[in-house]
mmCIF file of C-alpha atoms in Angstrom:
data_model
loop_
_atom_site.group_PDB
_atom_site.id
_atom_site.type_symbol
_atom_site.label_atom_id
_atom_site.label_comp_id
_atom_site.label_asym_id
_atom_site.label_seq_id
_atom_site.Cartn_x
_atom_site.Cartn_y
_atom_site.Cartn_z
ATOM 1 C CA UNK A 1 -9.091 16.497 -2.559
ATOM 2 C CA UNK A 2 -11.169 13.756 -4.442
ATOM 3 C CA UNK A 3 -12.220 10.487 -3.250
ATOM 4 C CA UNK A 4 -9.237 8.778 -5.278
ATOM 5 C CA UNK A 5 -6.718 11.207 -3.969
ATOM 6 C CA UNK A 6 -7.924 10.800 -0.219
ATOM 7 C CA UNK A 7 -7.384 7.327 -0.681
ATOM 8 C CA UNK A 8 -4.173 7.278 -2.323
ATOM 9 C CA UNK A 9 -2.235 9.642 0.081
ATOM 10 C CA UNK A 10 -0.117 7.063 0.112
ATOM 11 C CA UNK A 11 1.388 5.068 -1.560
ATOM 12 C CA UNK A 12 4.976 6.526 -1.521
ATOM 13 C CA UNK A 13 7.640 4.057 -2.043
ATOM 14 C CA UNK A 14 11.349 4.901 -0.734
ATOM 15 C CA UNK A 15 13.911 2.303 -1.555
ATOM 16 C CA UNK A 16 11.739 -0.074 -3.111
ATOM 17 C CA UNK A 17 12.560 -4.228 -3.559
ATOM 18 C CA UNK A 18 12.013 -4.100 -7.159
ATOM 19 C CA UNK A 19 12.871 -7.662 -8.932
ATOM 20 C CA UNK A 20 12.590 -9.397 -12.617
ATOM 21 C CA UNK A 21 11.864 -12.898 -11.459
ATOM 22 C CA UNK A 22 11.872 -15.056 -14.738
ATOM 23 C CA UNK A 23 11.422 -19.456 -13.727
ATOM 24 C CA UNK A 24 11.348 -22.251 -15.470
ATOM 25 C CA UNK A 25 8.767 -25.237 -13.903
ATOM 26 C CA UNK A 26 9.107 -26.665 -11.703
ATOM 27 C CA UNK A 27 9.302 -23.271 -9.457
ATOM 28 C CA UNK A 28 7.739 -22.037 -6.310
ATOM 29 C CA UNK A 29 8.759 -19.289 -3.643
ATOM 30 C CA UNK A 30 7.369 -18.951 -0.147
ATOM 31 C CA UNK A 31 6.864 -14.936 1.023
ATOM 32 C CA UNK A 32 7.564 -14.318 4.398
ATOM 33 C CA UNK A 33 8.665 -10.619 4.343
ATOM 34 C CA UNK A 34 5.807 -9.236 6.253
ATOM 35 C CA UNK A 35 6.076 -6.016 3.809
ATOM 36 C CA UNK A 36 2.502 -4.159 3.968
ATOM 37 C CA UNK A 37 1.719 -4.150 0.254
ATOM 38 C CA UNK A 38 3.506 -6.530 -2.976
ATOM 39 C CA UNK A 39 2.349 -5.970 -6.788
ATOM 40 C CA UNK A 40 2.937 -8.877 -8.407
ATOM 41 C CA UNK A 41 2.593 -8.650 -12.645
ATOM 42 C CA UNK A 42 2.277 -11.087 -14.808
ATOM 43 C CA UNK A 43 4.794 -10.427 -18.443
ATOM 44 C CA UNK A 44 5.040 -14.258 -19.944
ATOM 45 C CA UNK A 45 3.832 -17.474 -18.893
ATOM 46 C CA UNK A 46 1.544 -18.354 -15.619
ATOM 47 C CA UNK A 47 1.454 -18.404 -11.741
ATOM 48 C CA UNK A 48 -0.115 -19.512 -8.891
ATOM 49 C CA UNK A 49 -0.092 -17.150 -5.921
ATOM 50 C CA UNK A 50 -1.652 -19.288 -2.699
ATOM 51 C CA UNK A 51 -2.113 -17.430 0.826
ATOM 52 C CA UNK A 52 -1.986 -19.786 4.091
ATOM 53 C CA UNK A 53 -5.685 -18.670 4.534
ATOM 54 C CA UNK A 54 -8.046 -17.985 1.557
ATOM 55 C CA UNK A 55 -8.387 -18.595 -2.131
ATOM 56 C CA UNK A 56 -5.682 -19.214 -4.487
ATOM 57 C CA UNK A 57 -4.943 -17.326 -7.596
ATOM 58 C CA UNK A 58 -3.448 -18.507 -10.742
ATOM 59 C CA UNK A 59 -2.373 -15.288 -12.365
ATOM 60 C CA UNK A 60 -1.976 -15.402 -16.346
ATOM 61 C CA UNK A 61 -0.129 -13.245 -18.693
ATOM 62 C CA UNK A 62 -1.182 -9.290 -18.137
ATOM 63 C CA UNK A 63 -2.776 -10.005 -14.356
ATOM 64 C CA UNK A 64 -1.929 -8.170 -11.799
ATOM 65 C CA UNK A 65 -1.962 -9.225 -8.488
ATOM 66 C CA UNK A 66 -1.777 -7.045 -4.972
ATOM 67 C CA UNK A 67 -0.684 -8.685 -1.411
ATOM 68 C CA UNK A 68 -1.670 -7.201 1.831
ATOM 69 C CA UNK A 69 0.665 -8.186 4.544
ATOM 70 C CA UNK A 70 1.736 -9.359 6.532
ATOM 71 C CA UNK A 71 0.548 -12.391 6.276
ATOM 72 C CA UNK A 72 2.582 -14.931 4.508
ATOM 73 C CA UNK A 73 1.767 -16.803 0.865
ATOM 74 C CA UNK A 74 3.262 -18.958 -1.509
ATOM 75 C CA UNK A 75 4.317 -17.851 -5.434
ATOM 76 C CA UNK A 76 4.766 -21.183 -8.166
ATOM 77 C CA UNK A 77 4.249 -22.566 -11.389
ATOM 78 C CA UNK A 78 1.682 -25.382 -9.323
ATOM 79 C CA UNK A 79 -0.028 -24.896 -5.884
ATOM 80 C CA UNK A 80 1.939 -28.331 -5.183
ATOM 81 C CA UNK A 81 5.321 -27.320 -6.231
ATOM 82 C CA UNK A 82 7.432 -27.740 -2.725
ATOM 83 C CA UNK A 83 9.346 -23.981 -2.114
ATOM 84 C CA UNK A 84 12.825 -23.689 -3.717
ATOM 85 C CA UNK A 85 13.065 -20.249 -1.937
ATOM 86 C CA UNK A 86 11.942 -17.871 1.048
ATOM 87 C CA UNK A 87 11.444 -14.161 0.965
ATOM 88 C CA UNK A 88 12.144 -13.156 4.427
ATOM 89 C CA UNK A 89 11.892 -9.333 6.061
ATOM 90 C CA UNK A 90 14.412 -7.071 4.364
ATOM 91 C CA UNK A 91 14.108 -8.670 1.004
ATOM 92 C CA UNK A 92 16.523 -11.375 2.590
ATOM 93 C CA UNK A 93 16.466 -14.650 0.563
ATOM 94 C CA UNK A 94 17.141 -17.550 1.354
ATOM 95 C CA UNK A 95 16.829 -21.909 0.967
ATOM 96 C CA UNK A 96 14.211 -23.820 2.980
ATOM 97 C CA UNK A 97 16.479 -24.922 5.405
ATOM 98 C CA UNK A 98 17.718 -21.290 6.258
ATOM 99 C CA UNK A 99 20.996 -21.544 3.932
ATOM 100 C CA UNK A 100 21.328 -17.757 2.539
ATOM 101 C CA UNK A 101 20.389 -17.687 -1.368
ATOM 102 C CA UNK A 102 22.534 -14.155 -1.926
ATOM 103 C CA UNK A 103 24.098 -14.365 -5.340
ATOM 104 C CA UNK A 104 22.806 -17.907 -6.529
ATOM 105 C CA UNK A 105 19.988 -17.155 -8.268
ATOM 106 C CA UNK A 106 20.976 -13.813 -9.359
ATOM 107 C CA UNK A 107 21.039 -13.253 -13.459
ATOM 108 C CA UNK A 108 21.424 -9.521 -14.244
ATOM 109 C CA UNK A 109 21.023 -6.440 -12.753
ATOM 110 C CA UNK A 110 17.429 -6.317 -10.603
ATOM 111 C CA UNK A 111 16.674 -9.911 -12.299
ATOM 112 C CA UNK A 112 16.515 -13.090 -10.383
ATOM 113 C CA UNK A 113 15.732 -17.123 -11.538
ATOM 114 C CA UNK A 114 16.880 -19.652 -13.674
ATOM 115 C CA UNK A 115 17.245 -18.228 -16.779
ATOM 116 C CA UNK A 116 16.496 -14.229 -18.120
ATOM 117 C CA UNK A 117 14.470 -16.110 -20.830
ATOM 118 C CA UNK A 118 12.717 -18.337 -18.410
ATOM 119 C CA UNK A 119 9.219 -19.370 -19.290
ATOM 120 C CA UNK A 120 7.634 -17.488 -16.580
ATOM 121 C CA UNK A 121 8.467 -13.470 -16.112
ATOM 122 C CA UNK A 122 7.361 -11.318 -13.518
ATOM 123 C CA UNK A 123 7.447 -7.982 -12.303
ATOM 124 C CA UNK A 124 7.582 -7.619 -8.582
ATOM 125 C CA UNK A 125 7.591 -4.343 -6.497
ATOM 126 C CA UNK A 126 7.402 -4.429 -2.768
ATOM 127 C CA UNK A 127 7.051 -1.399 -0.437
ATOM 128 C CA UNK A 128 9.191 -2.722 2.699
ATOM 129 C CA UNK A 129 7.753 -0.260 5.218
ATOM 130 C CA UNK A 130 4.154 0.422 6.976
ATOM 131 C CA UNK A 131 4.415 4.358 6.429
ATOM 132 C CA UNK A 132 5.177 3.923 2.882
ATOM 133 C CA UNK A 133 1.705 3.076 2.799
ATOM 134 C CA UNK A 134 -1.675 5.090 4.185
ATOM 135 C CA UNK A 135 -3.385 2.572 6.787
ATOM 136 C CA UNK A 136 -6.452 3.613 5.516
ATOM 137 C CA UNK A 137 -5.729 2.584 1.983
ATOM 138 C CA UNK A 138 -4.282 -0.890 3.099
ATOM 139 C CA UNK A 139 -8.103 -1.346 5.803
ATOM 140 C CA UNK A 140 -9.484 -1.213 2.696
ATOM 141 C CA UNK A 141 -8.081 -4.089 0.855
ATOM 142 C CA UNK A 142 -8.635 -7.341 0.345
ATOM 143 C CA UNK A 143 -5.519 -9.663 1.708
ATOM 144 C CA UNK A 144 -5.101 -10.465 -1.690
ATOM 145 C CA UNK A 145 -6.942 -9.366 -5.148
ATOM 146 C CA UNK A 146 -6.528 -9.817 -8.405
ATOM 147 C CA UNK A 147 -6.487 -7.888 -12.064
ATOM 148 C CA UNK A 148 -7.318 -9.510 -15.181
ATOM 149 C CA UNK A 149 -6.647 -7.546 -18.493
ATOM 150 C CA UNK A 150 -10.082 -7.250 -19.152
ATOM 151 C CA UNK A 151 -10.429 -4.459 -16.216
ATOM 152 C CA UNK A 152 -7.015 -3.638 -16.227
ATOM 153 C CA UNK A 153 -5.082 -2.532 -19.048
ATOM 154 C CA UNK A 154 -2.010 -0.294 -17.972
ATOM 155 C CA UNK A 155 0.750 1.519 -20.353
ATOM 156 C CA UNK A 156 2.964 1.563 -17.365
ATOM 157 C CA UNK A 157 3.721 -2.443 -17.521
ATOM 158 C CA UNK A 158 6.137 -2.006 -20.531
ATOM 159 C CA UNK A 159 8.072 0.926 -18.808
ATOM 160 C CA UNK A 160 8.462 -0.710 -15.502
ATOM 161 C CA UNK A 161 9.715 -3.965 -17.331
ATOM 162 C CA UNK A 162 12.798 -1.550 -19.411
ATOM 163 C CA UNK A 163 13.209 0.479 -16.338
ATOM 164 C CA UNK A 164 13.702 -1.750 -13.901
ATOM 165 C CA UNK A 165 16.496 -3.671 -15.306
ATOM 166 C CA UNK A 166 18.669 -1.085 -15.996
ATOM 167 C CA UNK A 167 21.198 0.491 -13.807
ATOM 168 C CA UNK A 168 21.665 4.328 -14.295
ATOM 169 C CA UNK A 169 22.286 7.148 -11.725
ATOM 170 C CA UNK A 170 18.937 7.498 -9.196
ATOM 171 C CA UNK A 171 17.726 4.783 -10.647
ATOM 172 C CA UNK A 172 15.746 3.446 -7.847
ATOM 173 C CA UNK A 173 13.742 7.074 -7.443
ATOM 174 C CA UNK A 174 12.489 6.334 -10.729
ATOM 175 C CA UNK A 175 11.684 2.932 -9.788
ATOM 176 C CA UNK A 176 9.905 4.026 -6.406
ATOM 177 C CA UNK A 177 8.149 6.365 -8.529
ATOM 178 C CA UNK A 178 6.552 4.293 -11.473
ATOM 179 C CA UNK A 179 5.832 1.482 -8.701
ATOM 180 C CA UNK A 180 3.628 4.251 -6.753
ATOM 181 C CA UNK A 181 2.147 5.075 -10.252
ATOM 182 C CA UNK A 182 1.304 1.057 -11.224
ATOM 183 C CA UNK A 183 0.050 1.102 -7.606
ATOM 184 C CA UNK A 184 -2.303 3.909 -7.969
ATOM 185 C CA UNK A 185 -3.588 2.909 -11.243
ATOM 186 C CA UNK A 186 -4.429 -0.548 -9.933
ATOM 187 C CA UNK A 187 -6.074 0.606 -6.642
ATOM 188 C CA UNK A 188 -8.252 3.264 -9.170
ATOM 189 C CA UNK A 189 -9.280 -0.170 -11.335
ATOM 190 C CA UNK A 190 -9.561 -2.373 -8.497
ATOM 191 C CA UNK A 191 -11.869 0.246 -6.513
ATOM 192 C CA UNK A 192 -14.447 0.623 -9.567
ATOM 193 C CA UNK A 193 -15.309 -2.895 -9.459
ATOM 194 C CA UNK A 194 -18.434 -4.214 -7.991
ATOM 195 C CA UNK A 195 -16.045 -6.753 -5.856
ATOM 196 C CA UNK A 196 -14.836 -3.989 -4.022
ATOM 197 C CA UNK A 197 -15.694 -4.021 -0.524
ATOM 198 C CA UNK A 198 -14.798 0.302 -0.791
ATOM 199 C CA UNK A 199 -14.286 1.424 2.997
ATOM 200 C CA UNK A 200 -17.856 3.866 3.853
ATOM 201 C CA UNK A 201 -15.618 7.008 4.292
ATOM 202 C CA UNK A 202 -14.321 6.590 0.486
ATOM 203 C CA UNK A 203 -18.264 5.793 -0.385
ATOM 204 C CA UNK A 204 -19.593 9.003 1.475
ATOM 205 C CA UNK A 205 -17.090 11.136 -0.600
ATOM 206 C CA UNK A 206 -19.686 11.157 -3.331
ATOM 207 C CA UNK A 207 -22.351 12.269 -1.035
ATOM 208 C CA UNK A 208 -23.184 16.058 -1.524
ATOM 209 C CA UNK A 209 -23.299 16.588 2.082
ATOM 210 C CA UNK A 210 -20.860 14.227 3.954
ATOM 211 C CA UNK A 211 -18.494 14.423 0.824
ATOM 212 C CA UNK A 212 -18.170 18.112 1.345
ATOM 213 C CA UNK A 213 -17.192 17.699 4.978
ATOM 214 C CA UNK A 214 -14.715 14.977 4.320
ATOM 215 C CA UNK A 215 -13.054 16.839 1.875
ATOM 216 C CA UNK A 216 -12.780 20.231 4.414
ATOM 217 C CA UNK A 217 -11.623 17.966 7.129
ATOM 218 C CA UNK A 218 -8.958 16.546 4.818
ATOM 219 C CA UNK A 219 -7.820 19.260 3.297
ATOM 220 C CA UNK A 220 -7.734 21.622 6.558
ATOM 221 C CA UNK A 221 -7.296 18.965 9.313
ATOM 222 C CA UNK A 222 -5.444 22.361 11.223
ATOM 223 C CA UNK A 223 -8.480 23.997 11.189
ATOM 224 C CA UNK A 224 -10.161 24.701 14.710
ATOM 225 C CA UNK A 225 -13.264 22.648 12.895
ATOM 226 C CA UNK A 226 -16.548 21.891 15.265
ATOM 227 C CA UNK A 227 -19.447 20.277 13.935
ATOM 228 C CA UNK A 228 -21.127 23.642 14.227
ATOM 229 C CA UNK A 229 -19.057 24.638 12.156
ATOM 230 C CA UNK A 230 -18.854 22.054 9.633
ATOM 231 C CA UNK A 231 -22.588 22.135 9.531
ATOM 232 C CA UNK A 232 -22.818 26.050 8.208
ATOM 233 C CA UNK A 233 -20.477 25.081 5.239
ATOM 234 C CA UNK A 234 -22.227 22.347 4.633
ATOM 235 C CA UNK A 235 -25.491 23.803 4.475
ATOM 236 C CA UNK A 236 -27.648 22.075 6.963
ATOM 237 C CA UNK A 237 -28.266 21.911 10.916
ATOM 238 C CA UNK A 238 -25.669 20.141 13.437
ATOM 239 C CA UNK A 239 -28.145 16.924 14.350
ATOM 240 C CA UNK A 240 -28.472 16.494 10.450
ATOM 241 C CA UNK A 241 -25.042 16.727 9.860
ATOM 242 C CA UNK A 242 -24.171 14.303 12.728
ATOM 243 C CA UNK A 243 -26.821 11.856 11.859
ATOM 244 C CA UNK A 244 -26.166 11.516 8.073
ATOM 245 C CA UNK A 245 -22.168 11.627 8.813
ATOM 246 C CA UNK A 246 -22.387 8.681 11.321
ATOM 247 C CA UNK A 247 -25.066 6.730 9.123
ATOM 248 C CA UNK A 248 -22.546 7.057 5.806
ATOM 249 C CA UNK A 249 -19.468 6.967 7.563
ATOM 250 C CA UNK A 250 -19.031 4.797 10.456
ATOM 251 C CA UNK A 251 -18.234 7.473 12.926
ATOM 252 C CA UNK A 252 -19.209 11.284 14.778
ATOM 253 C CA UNK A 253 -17.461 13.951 12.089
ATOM 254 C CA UNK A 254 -14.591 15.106 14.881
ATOM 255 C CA UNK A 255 -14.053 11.176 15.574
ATOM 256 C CA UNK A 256 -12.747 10.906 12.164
ATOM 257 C CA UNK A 257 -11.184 14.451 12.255
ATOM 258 C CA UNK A 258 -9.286 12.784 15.258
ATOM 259 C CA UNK A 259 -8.087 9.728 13.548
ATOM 260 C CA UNK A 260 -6.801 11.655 10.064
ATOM 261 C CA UNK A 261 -4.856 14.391 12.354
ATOM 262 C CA UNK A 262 -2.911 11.643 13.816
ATOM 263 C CA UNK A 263 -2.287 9.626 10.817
ATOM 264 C CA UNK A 264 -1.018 12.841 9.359
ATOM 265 C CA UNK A 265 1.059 13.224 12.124
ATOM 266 C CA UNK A 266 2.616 9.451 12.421
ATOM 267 C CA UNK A 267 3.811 10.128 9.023
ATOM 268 C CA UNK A 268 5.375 13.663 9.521
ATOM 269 C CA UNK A 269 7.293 11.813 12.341
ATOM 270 C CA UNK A 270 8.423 9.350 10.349
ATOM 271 C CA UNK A 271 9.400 11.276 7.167
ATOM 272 C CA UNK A 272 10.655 14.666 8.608
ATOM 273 C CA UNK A 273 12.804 15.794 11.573
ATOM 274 C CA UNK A 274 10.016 18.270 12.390
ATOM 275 C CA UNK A 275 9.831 19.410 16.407
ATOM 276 C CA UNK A 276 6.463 17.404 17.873
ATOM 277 C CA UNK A 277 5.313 21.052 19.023
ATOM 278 C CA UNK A 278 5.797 22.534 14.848
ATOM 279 C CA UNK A 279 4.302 19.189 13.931
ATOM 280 C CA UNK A 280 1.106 19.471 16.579
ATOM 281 C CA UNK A 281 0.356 22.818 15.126
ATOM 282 C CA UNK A 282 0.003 21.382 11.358
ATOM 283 C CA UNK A 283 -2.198 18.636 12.171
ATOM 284 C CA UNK A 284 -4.467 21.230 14.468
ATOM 285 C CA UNK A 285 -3.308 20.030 18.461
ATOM 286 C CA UNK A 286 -2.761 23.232 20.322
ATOM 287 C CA UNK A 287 0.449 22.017 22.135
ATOM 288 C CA UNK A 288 2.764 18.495 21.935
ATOM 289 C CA UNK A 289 1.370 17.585 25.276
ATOM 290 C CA UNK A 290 -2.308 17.315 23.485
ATOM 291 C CA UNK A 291 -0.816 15.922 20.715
ATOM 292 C CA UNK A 292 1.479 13.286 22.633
ATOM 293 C CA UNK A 293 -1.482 11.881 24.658
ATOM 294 C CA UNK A 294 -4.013 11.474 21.387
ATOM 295 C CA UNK A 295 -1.234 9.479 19.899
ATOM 296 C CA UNK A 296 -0.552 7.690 22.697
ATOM 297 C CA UNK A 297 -4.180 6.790 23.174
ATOM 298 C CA UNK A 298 -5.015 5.705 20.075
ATOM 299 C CA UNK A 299 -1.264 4.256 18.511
ATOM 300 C CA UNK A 300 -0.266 2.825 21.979
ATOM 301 C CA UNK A 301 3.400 4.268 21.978
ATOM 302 C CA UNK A 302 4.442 7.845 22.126
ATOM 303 C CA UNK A 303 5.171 9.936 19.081
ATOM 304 C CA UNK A 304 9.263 9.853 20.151
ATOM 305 C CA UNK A 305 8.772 5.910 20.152
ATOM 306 C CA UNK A 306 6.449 5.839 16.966
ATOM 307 C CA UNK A 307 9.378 7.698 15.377
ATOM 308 C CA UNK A 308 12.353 5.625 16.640
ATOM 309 C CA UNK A 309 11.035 3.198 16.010
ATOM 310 C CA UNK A 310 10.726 4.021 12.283
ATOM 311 C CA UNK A 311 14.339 4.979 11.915
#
């Protein structure tokens, strides 16, 4: 697996809120949908996207912009433009004053505004769920960045904007699908510049030793590893191993082993109906009782809560 791919074992979109938002000034809309990750791209005209906390960003045609939730911001043609509109969890909208918005602003199919040739067009894709998305991918983002054309020049943009006003049969797979594809190819521009702050166990994949461990560990988290063990296929002692893994990483080499094995495992429980004992032996625990009181340890709730609590 390659640093990129580690990364990016997420995204994976399911049900998408996909929208065509097109505005005429004056025009503002207040986010409070607490959804882990929004792509917000630019097609005509400009925008101002303003967080509660941090820098503001007025997006122009061709940006691209990604929010980290959950914390709230504020989408308009002017930073003072009062809101119009709230985005609440769900992909519920509504007025200011709590009056539902369903229907009024509605123009065609998966397009939403004043007017479908409204001065302002963007292309919005929202994953709604935390396990759509890896944790590790969203620790290492910004709450909010920003793509200028410049850096970022996609051929996906003009396929997303035909697809995602139409309405044929499983047409939101292919939605979910070319969102996780805009997604990945924003996160591989995004991560090459020197802006970056690039989480240390996505640096250390390029280092010949650590890299080579990372990449057993995630490709064979099952694997009865040890850092004996790791050490031989890496080629050098245990103490060098462990010193160079914690310097470039962060962490001890089974400390991270831990931490992947149970990500890996709070997504099987959320995606698949999989028996906690069939899905302790995939991610390397020798029983559900080890398995159950890792997760507990580190997640706070059991596995069966972790997973109702994703239905």
């Amino acid at each position: 697996m390659d640093a990129l791919a580690g990364l990016l074992e997420g995204p994976r979109a399911r049900g998408a809120f996909m929208i065509r938002a097109c505005f005429d000034p004056p025009w503002c809309v207040r986010v409070e949908d607490r959804a882990p990750l929004t792509i917000m791209l630019v097609v005509r005209g400009e925008a101002w996207v303003v967080p509660d906390e941090g820098e503001r960003l007025l997006l122009r045609a061709g940006d691209l912009a990604i929010a980290r939730g959950p914390d709230p911001y504020t989408c308009a043609d002017d930073p003072e433009t009062p809101p119009q509109a709230m985005i609440l969890p769900g992909g519920e909208c509504t007025y200011p004053d709590g009056r539902s918005l369903k229907g009024r602003w509605d123009l065609d199919v998966r397009t939403w505004g004043d007017r479908l040739d409204g001065s302002t067009v963007l292309l919005i894709g929202t994953y709604m769920m935390c396990g759509e998305v890896n944790g590790r991918l969203l620790d290492a983002l910004p709450p909010m960045l920003s793509l200028t054309p410049d850096v970022w020049d996609c051929p996906l943009t003009p396929i997303l904007a035909e697809e995602i006003v139409r309405d044929e049969p499983g047409q939101e797979v292919v939605l979910d699908r070319l969102l996780d594809l805009l997604m990945i190819a924003a996160l591989r521009a995004w991560f090459s510049r020197p802006e970056a702050a690039t989480p240390a166990w996505y640096r250390a994949l390029a280092d010949p030793v650590v890299g080579r461990v990372l990449r057993l560990l995630q490709d064979e988290p099952a694997h009865p590893w040890t850092v004996a063990t790791l050490a031989t296929q890496a080629g050098v002692s245990r103490a060098a191993l462990a010193r160079r893994f914690g310097e470039l990483v962060g962490e001890p080499p089974m400390t991270y082993l831990t931490g992947w094995r149970l990500a890996l495992a709070a997504d099987r429980l959320r995606e698949t109906d999989d028996t906690l004992e069939a899905i302790a032996r995939h991610v390397g625990y020798g029983s559900a009782f080890a398995l159950s009181s890792a997760f507990k340890r580190v997640y706070g709730v059991s596995p069966q809560e972790h997973r109702t609590r994703a239905a």
